[in-house]
Coordinates of C-alpha atoms and ligand atoms in Angstrom, one line a residue:
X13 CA 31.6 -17.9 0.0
X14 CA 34.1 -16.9 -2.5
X15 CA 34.9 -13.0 -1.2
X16 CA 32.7 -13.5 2.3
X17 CA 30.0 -11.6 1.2
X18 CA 26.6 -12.9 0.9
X19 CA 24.9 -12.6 -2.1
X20 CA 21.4 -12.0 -1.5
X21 CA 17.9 -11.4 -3.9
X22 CA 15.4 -8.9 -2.5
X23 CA 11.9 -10.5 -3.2
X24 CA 9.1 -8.1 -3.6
X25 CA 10.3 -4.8 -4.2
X26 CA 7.4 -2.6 -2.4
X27 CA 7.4 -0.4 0.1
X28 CA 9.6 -1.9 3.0
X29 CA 12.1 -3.2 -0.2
X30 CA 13.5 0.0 0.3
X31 CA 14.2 0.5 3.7
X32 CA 16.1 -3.0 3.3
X33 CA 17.9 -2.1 0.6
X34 CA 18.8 1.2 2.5
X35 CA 19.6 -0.6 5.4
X36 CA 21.8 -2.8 3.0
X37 CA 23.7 0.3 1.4
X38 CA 24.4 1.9 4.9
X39 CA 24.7 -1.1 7.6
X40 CA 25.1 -4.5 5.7
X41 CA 29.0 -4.6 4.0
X42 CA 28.5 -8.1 4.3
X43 CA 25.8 -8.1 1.8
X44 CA 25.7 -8.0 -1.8
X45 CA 22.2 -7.6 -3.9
X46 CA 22.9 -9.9 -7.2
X47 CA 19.2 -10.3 -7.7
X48 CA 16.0 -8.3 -7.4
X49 CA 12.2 -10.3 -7.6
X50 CA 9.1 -8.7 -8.0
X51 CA 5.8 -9.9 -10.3
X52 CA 5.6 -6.0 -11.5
X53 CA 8.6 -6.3 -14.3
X54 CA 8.3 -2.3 -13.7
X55 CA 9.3 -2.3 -9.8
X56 CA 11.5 -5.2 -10.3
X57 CA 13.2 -2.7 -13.1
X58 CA 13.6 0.1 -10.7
X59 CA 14.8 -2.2 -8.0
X60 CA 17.3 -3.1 -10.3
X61 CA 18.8 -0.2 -11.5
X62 CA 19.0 1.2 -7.9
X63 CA 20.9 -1.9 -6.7
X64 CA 22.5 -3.5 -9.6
X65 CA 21.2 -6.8 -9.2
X66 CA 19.3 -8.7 -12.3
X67 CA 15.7 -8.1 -11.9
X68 CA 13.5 -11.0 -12.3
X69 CA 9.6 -11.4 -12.3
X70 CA 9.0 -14.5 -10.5
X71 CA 10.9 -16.1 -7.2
X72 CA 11.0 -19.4 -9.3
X73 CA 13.0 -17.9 -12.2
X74 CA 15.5 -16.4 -10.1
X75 CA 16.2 -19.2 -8.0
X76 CA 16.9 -21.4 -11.5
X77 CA 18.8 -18.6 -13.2
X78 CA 20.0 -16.0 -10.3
X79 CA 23.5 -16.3 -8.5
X80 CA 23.0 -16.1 -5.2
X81 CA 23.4 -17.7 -1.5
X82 CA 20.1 -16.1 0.4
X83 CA 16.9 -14.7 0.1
X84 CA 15.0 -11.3 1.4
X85 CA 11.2 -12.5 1.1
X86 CA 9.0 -9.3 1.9
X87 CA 5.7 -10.3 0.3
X88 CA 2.4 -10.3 0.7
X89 CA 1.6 -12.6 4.4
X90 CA -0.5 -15.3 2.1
X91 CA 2.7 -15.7 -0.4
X92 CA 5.1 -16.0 2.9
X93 CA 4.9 -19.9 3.5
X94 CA 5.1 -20.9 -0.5
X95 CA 8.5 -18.4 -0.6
X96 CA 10.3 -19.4 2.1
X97 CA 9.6 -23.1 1.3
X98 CA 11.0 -22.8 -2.3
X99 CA 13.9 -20.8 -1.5
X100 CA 14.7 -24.1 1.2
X101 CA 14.3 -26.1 -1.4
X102 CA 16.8 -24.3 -3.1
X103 CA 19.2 -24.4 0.1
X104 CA 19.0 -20.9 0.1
X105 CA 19.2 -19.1 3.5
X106 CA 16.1 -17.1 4.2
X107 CA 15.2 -13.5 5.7
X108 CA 12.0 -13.1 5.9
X109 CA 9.7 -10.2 6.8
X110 CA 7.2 -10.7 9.8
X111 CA 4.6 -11.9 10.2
X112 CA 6.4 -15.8 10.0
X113 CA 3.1 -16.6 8.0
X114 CA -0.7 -15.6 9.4
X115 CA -1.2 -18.7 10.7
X116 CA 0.3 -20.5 13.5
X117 CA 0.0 -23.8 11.3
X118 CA 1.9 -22.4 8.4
X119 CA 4.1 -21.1 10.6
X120 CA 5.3 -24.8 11.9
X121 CA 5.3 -26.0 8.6
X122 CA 8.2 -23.2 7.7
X123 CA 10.3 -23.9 11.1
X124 CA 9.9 -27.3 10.2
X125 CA 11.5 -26.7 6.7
X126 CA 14.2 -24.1 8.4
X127 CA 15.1 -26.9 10.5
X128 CA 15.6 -29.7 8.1
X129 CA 17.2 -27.2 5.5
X130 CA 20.3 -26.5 7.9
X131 CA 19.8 -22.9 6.2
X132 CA 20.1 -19.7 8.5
X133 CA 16.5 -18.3 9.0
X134 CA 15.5 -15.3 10.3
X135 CA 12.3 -13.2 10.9
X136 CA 13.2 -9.5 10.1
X137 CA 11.6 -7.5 13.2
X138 CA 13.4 -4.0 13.8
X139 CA 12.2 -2.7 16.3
X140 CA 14.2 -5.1 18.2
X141 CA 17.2 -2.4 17.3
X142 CA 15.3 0.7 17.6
X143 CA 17.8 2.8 19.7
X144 CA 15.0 4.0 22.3
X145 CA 13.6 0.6 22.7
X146 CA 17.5 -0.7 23.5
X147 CA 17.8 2.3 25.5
X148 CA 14.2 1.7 27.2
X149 CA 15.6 -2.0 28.3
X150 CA 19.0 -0.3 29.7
X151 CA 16.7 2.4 31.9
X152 CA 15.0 -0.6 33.3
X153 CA 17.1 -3.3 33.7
X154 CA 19.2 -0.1 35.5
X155 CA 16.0 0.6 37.9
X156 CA 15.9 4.2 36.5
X157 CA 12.2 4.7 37.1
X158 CA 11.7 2.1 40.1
X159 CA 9.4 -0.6 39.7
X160 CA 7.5 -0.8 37.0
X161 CA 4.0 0.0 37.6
X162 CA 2.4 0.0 34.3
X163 CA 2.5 1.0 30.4
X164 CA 1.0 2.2 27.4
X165 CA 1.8 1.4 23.8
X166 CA 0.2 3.4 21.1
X167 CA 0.6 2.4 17.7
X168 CA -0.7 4.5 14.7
X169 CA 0.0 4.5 11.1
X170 CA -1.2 7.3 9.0
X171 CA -3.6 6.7 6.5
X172 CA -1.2 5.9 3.0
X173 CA 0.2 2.8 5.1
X174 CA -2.5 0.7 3.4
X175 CA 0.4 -0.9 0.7
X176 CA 0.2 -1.7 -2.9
X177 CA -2.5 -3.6 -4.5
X178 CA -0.5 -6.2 -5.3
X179 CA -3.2 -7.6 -7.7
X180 CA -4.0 -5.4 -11.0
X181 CA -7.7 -7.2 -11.0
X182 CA -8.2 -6.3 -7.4
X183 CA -8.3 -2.6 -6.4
X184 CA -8.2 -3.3 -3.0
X185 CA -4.4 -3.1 -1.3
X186 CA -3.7 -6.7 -0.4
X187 CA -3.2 -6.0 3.5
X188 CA -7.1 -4.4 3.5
X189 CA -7.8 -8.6 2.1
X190 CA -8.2 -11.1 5.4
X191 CA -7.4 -13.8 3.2
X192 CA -4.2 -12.2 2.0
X193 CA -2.8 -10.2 5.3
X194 CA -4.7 -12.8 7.8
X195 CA -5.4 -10.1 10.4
X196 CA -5.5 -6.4 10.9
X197 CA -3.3 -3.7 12.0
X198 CA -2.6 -5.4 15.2
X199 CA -0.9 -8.3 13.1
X200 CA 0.4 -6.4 10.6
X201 CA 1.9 -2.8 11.7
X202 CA 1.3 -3.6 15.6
X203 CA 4.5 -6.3 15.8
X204 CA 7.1 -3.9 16.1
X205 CA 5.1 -2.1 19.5
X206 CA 4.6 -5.5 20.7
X207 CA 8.2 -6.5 20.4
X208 CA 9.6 -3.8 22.1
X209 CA 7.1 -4.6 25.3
X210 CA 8.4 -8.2 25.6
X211 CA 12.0 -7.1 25.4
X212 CA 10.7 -5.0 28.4
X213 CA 8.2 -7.0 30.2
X214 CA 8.5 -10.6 29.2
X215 CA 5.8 -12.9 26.9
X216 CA 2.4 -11.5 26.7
X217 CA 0.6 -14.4 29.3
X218 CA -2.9 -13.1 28.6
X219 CA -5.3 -9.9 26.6
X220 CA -8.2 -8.8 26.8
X221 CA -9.0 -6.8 23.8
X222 CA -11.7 -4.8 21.8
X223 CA -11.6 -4.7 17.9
X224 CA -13.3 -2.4 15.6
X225 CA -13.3 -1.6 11.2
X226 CA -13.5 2.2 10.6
X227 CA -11.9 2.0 7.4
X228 CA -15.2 0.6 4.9
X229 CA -12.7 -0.9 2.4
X230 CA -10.3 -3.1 5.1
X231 CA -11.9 -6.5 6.3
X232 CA -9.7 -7.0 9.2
X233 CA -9.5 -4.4 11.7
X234 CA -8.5 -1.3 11.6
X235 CA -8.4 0.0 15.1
X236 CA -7.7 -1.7 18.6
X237 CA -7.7 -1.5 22.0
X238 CA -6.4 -4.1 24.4
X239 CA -4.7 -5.1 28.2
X240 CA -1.6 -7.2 28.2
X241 CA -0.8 -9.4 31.3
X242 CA 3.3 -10.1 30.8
X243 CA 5.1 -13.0 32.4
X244 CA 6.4 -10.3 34.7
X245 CA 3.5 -9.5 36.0
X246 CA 3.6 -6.4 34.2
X247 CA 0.3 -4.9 32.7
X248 CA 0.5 -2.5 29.6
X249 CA -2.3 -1.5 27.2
X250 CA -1.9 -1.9 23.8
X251 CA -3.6 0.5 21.3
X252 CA -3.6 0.4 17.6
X253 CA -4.7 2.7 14.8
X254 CA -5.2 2.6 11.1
X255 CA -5.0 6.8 10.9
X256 CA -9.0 8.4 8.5
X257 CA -7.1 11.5 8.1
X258 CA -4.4 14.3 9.3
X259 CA -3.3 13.3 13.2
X260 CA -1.4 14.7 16.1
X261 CA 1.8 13.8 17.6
X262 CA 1.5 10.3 18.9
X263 CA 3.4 9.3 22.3
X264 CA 4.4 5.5 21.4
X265 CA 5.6 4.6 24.4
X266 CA 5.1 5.4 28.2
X267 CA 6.3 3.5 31.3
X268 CA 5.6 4.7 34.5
X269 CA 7.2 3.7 37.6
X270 CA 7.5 4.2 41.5
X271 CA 10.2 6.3 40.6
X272 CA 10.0 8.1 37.2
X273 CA 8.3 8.0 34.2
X274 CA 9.8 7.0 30.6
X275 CA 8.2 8.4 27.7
X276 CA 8.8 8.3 23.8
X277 CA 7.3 10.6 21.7
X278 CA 6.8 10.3 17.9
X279 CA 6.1 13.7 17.1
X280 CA 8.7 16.0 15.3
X281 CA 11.1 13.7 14.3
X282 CA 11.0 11.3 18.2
X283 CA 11.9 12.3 21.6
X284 CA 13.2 9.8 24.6
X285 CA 12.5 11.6 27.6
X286 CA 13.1 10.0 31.3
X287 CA 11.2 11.8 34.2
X288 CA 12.7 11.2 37.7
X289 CA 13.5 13.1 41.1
X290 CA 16.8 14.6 39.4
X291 CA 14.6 15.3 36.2
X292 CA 11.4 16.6 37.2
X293 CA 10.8 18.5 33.6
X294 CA 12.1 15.7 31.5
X295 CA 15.8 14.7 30.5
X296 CA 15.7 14.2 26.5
X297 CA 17.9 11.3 26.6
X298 CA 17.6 10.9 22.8
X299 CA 15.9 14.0 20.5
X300 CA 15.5 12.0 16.9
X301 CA 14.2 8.5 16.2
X302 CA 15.9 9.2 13.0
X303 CA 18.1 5.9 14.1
X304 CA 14.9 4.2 13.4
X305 CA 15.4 3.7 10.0
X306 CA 18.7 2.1 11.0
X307 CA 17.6 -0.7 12.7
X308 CA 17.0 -2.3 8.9
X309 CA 20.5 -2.6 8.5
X310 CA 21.6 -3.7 11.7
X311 CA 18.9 -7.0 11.4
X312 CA 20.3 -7.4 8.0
X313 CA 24.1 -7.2 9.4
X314 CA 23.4 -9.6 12.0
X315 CA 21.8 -11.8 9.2
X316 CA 24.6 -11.6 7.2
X317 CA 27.1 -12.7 10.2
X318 CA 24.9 -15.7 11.0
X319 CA 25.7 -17.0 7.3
X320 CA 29.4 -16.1 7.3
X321 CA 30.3 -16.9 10.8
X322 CA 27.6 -18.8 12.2
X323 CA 26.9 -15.7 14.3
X324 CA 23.9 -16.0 16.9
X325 CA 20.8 -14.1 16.4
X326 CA 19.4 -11.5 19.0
X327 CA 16.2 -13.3 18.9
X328 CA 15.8 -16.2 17.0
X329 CA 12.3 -17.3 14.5
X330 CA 10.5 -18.7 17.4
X331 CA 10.5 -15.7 19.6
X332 CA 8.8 -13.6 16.6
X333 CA 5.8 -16.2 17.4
X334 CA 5.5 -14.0 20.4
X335 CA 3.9 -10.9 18.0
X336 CA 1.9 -13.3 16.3
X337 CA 0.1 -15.1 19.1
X338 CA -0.7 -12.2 20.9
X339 CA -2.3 -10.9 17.6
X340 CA -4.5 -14.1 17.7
X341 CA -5.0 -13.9 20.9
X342 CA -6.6 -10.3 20.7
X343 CA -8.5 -11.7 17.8
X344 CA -9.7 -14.2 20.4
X345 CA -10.9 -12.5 22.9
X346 CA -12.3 -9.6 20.8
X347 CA -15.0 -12.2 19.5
X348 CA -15.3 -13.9 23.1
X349 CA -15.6 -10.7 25.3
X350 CA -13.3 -12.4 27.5
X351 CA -9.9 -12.7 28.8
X352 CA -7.4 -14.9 26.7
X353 CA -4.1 -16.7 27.1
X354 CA -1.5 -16.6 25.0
X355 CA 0.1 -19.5 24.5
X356 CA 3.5 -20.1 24.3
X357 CA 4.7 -23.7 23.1
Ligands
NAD420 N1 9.3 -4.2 9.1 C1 8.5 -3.2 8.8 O1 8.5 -2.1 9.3 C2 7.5 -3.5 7.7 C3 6.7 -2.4 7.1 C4 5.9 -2.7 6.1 C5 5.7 -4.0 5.6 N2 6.4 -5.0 6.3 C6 6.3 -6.4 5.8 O2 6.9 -6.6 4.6 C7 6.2 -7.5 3.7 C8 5.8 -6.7 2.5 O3 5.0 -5.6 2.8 P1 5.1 -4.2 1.9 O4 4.4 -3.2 2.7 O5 6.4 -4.0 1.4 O6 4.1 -4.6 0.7 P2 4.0 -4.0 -0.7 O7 2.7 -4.3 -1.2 O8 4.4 -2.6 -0.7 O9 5.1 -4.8 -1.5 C9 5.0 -6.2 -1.9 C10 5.6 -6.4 -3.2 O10 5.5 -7.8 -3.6 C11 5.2 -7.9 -5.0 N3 4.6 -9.2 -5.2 C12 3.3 -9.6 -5.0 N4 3.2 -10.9 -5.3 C13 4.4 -11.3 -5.8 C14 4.9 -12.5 -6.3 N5 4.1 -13.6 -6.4 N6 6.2 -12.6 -6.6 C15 7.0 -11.5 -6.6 N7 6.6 -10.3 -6.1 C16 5.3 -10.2 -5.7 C17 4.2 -6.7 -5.2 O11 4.2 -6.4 -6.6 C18 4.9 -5.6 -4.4 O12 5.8 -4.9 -5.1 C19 5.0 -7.9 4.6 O13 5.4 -9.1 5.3 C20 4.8 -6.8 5.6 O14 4.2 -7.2 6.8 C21 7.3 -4.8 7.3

């Protein structure tokens, strides 16, 4: 690459477009935007003049008439596997928002194509860099709270998370479509609360879960409750919700052990706060989750170094299967009443 930078097009200029192209600006030097793609010519516009790339309306014209070395696919989940394969094609390397596709087939049909492309791939998941889920794995690899004797995870997204339509005949926001988003909030939103658990407690071996639709217009679900047995022995319970209306402070995360207690709080801008025998009332060991937002460009850097300098990836493709399946899984076992496995080949 002429001046090592990588020229990259952002596909699909929605709503996490900009917390890319933040993440770009502020923690990616290495990468430049030379093209922006998005089917509305209007947010493909204002993509444009934000970033100064060319703005195109469709992937396939930018990839015959764009100049540039990788992709940034964050489009609807049932346009995922028809992107990424094109942009192969096109020996492009790809970054690709999560889920991999909604299906486990699809998804093998994409690593397949990584594979035989020799491109870099990578599944954007960032809350892999979130600075209290890195400094959650630090407390416990340290044995700051003991053993671990079991956690909750709470995810909740207010009630505008629902997306763009996506489709000017359909009023419906895509991700509310099963045949578009291929699951519910646990698939969708839920990832980047599951994520953060395996970095803690290893795969997610088995869940039983409980699914439910509160919101009329959304086919898949919109609120879940489930047990997760980890490879570690670990068990955490896993809740999700699609927010009716004005919520409370939500505690995300909170790991109790025979020593101390790790909690981290959403509320008021995020707390991290370890309980132990020296802490009784709660050390705050960070007081903003403002860093958060950061964790876009940090993926994006570490994207950028795998295609300059062949620079290894903090998780590769394959382990994002690990949100997906348990997603499935959950599906599973909320139609069974049972007990599933998750498996992980
Ligand atoms: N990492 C995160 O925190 C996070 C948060 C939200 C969404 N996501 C993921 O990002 C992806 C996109 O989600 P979103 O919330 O930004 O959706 P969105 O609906 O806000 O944006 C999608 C964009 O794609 C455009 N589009 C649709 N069809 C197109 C086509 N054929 N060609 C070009 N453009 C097309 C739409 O016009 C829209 O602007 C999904 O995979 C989603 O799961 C990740």
């Amino acid at each position: 690459m002429p001046d090592e930078r990588v020229r990259i097009a952002l596909v699909g200029c929605g709503n996490i477009a900009r917390a890319h192209w933040r993440g770009i600006r502020y923690g990616a030097p290495l990468l430049e935007v030379t093209a922006v793609v998005d089917a509305d010519a209007d947010r493909a516009a204002a993509m444009a003049a934000r970033t100064g790339g060319r703005a195109f309306t469709s992937l396939t014209e930018a990839l015959a008439q764009g100049d540039f070395d990788a992709v940034d696919l964050m489009l609807p989940h049932d346009l995922h596997e028809a992107a990424v394969l094109e942009a192969f094609a096109a020996h492009k390397h790809v970054v690709l928002e999560k889920p991999m596709a909604p299906t486990l087939d699809a998804c093998a049909r994409i690593l397949a194509a990584a594979e035989a492309s020799g491109r870099v791939f990578m599944i954007a998941e960032q809350s892999q860099f979130w600075p209290d889920a890195m400094r959650i794995q630090e407390l416990l690899a340290a044995g700051a709270i003991g053993d671990v004797i079991w956690a909750r995870a709470f995810f909740f997204d207010p009630p505008e998370s629902s997306g763009s339509v996506g489709n000017p005949a359909d009023p419906i926001p895509w991700r509310f479509r099963l045949a578009r988003s291929g699951g519910g909030i646990s698939m969708d939103g839920g990832a980047h609360w599951i994520r953060p658990l395996r970095m803690w407690f290893g795969d997610v071996e088995s869940v039983m879960a409980t699914t439910g639709r509160h919101v009329a217009e959304m086919e898949g679900e919109s609120r879940a409750h489930a047990v997760f047995r980890f490879s570690s022995g670990v068990t955490a319970t896993f809740d999700a919700l699609l927010g009716a209306g004005p919520g409370a402070p939500t505690e995300d995360f909170r790991i109790t052990g025979t020593a101390g207690e790790i909690v981290a709080e959403r509320g008021n801008g995020g707390r991290l706060l370890l309980y132990d025998a020296a802490h009784p009332q709660g050390e705050v060991l960070l007081d903003s989750f403002a860093g958060r937002s950061d964790a876009f460009g940090v993926e994006l850097n570490e994207f950028s170094r795998a295609v300059l300098h062949g620079e290894p990836f903090t998780a590769g493709p394959e382990h994002s299967l690990g949100e997906l399946r348990t997603a499935l899984a959950m599906y599973r076992s909320a139609k069974s009443g049972r007990w599933e496995q998750v498996a992980h080949d």
